[in-house]
Coordinates of C-alpha atoms in Angstrom, one line a residue:
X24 CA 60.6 257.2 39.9
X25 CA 63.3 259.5 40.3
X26 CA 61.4 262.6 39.6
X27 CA 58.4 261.4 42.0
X28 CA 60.4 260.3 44.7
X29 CA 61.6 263.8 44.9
X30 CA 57.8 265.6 44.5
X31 CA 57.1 263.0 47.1
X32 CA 59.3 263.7 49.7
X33 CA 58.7 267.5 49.1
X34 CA 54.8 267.2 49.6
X35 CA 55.5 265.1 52.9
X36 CA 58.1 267.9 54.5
X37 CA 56.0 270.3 53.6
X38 CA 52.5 268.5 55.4
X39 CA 54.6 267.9 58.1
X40 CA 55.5 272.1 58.6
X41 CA 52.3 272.9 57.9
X42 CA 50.5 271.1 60.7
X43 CA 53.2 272.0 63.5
X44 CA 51.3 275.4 65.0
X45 CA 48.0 273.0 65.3
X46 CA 49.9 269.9 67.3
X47 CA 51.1 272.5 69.1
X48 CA 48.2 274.4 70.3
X49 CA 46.7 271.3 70.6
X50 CA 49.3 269.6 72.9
X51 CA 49.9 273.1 75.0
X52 CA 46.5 275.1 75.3
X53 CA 43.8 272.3 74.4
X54 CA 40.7 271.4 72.0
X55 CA 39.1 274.7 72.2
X56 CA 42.2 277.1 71.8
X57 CA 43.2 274.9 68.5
X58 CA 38.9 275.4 67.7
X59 CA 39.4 278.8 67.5
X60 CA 42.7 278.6 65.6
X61 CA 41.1 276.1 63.0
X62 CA 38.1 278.4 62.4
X63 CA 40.4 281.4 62.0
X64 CA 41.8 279.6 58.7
X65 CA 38.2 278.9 57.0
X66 CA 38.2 282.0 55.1
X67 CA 41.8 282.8 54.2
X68 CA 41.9 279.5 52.9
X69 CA 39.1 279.9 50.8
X70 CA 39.6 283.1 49.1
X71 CA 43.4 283.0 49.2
X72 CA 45.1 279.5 49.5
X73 CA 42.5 277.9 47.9
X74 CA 43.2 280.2 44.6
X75 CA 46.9 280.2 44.4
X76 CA 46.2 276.0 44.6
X77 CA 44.5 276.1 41.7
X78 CA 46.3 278.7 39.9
X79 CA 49.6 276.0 40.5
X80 CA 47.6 273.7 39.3
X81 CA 48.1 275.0 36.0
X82 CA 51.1 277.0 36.1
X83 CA 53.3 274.1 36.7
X84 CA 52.2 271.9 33.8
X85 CA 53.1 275.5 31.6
X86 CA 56.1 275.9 33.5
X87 CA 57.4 272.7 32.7
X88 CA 56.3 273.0 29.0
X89 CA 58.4 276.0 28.7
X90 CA 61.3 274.5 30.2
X91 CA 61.4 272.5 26.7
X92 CA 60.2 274.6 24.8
X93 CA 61.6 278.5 25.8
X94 CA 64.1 277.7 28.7
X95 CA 65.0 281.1 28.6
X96 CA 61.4 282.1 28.8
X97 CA 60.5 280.5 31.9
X98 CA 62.3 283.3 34.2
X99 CA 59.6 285.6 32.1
X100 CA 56.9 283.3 32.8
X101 CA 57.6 283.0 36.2
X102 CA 58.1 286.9 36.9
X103 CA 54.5 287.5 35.1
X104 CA 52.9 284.5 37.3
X105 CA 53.9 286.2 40.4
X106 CA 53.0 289.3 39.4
X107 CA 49.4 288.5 39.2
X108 CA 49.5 286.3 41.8
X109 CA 51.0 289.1 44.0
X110 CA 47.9 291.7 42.4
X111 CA 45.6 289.1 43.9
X112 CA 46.7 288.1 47.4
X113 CA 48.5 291.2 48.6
X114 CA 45.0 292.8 48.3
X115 CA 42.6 290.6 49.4
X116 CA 45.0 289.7 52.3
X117 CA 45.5 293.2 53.5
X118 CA 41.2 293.5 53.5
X119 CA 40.8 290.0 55.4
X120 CA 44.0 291.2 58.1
X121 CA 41.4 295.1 58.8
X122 CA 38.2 293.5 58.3
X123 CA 38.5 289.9 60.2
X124 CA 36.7 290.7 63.3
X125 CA 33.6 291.8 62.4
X126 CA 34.0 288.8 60.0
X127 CA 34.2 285.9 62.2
X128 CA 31.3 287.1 64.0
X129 CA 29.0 287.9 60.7
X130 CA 30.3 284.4 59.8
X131 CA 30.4 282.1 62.3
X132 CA 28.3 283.8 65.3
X133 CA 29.6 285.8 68.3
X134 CA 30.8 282.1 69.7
X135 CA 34.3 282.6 68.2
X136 CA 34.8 286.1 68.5
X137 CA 37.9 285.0 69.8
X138 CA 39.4 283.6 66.5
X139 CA 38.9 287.3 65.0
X140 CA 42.5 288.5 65.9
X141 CA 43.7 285.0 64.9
X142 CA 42.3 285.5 61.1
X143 CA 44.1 288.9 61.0
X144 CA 47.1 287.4 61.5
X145 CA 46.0 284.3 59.1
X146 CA 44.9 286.2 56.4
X147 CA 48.5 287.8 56.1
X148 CA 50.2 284.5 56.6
X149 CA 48.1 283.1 53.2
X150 CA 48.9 286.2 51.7
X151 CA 52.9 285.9 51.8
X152 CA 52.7 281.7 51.0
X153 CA 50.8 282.9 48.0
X154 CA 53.5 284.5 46.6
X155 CA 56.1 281.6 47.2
X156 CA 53.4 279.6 44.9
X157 CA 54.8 280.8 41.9
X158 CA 58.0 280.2 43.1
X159 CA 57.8 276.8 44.3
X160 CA 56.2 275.8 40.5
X161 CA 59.9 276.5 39.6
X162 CA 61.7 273.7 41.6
X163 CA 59.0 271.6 40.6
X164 CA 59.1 272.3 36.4
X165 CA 62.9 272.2 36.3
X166 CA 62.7 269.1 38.6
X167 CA 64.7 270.7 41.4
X168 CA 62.3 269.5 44.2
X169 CA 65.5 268.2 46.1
X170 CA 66.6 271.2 47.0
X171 CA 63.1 273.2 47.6
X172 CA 63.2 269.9 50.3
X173 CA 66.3 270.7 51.5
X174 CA 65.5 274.5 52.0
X175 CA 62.5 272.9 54.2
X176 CA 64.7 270.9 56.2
X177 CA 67.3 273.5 56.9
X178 CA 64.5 275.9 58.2
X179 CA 62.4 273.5 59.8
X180 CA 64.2 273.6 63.2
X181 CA 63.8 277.3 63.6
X182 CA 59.7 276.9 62.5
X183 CA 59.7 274.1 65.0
X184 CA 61.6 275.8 67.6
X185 CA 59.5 279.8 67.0
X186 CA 56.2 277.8 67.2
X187 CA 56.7 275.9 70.1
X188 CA 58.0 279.0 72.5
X189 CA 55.3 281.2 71.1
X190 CA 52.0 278.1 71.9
X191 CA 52.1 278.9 75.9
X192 CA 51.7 282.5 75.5
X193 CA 48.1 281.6 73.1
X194 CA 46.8 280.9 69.6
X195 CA 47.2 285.0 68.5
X196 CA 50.9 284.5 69.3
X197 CA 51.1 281.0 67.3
X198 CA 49.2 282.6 64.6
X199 CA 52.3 285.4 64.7
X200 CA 54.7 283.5 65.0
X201 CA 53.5 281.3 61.9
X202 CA 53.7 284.7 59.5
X203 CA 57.2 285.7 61.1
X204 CA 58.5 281.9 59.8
X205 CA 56.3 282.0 56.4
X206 CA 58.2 285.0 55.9
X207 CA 61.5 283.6 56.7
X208 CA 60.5 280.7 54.4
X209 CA 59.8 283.4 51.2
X210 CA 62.7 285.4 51.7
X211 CA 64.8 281.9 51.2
X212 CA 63.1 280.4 48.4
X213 CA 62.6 284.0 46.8
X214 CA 66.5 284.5 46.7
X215 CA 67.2 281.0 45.9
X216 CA 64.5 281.2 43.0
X217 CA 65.8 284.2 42.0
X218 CA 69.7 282.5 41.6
X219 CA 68.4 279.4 39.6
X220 CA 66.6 281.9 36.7
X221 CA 69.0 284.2 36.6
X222 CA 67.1 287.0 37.4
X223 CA 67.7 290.1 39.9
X224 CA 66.1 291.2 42.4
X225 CA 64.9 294.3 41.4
X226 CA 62.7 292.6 39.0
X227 CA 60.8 290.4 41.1
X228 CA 60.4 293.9 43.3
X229 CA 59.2 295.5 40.1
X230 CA 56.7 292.7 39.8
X231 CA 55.1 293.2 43.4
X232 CA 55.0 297.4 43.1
X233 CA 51.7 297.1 41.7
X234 CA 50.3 294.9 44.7
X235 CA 51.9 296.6 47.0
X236 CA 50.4 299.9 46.2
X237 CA 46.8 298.2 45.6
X238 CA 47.3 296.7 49.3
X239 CA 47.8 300.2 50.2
X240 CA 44.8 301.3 49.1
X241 CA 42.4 298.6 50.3
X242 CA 44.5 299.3 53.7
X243 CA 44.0 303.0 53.5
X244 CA 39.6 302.3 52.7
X245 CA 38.9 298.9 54.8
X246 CA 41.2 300.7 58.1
X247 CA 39.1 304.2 57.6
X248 CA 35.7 302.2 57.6
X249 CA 37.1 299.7 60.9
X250 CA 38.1 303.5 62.6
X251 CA 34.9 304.9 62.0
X252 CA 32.0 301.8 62.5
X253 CA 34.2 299.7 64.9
X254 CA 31.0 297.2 65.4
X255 CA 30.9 293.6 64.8
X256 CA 28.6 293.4 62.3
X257 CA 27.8 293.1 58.9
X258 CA 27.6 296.7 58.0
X259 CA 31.3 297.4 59.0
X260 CA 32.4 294.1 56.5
X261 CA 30.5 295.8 53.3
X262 CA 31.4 298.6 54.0
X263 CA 34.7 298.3 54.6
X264 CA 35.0 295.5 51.8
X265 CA 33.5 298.5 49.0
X266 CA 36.3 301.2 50.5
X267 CA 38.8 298.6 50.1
X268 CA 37.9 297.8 46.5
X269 CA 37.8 301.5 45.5
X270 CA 41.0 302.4 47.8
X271 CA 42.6 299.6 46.0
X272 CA 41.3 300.6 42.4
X273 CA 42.2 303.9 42.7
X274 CA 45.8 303.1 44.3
X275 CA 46.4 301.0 41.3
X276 CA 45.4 303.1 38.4
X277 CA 47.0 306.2 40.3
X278 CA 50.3 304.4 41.1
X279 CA 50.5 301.6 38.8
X280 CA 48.9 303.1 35.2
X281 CA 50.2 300.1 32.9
X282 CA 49.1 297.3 35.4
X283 CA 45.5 299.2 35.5
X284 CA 45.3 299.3 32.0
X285 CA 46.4 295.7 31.2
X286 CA 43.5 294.9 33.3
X287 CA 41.4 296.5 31.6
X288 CA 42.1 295.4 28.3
X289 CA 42.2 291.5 29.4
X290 CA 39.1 292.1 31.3
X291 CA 37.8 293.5 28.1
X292 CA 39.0 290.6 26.1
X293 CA 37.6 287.7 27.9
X294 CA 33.9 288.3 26.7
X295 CA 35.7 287.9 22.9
X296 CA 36.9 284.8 23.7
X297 CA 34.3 283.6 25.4
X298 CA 32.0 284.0 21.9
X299 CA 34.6 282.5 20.1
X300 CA 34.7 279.4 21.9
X301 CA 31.2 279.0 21.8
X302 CA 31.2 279.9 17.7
X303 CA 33.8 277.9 16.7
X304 CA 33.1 274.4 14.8
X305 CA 32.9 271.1 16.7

């Protein structure tokens, strides 16, 4: 009861700061401005949220096993979570940000045009609360959810206060508003996190160098393809999603040798252990 009362409590703050930017488009600029708003989130979600859900899923179960078994392993643990989870989002949330307009008309028709600039801004909001995934699995494994709820509670007046002064100006400044606050929000928890395990900063930096230079490339291929074939259409999204992918690639094998060959080799690896699950007895 004691542990759940505090995973309780923390799921509940954080519903309730979640949901604030929709009540207030909702309350200041109506049902179709918080339409457009809602559809801007369908694909970020999806290919972003949706996968660092999952991936928490598991990592705080193994987390919380380390905590018993290797306590002074789970600062390792948790540096190597985020660093993958960083080589995923950083990525594919720079390549949603470029290539969002022509996306939410391929998508969803030429009706919510509108909501294009809105999943820009989405995409990198899903992006940066990705990375506080990893981090948050911390609290939660060393049963610290008290103060990750605390840290909520503290911020949540200036989250409150940023979204309601941004809603009359429109959903794209909401939208804004909502990564300025999400960034706020990961700064905190990142230096907080950073203080429980004992670990410096420029380790968890160290950990995001290879993202970083893998969102520069996508940037650098999906913005050179948006420059060139500004239409909004489907040609622009392939073609800017295949110069993303090899900008990225190429940023991360020039700029980032060991991560690119790690890849490589667990990529490699997979097919192995795939046949040896299916060859092993019983």
């Amino acid at each position: 009861a004691g542990y759940a009362s505090g995973a309780a409590a923390l799921q509940i703050v954080a519903a309730v700061g979640t949901r604030i930017d929709s009540v207030a488009i909702g309350r200041v600029l109506g049902a179709s401005a918080l339409g457009l708003y809602t559809i801007a989130f369908r694909v970020p979600e999806l290919v972003i949220e949706s996968v660092a859900w999952n991936v928490s899923q598991v990592a705080f179960p193994a987390l919380s096993k380390k905590r018993l078994t290797d306590r002074a392993g789970v600062a390792r643990a948790t540096l190597k979570l985020f660093h993958y989870q960083a080589l995923y989002a950083v990525p594919v949330a720079t390549g949603l940000a470029l290539l969002a307009p022509p996306l939410v008309v391929v998508l969803f028709s030429d009706t919510w045009r509108e909501a294009g600039g809105v999943m820009s801004a989405v995409a990198v909001m899903t992006g940066i609360s990705s990375l506080v995934f990893p981090l948050g699995d911390v609290f939660k494994a060393l049963a610290r959810q008290r103060l990750y709820v605390v840290l909520m509670l503290v911020q949540f007046p200036v989250f409150a206060g940023t979204i309601i002064l941004a809603a009359p100006h429109g959903i794209l400044w909401v939208a804004w508003a909502r990564v300025a606050v999400d960034a706020l929000h990961a700064a905190v928890v990142g230096a907080v996190t950073l203080r429980i395990l004992g670990v410096r900063l420029g380790a968890l930096a160290l950990g995001a160098a290879p993202a970083l230079a893998a969102g520069a490339g996508v940037a650098l291929g999906a913005a050179t393809v948006r420059l060139l074939w500004p239409a909004l259409e489907a040609g622009p999204v392939v073609a800017g999603t295949l110069a993303g992918i090899a900008g990225g690639s190429a940023a991360v094998r020039l700029l980032a040798p060991a991560t690119w060959r790690d890849l490589r080799a667990q990529l490699a690896e997979r097919p192995r252990r795939g046949r040896a699950v299916v060859q092993a007895p019983g």
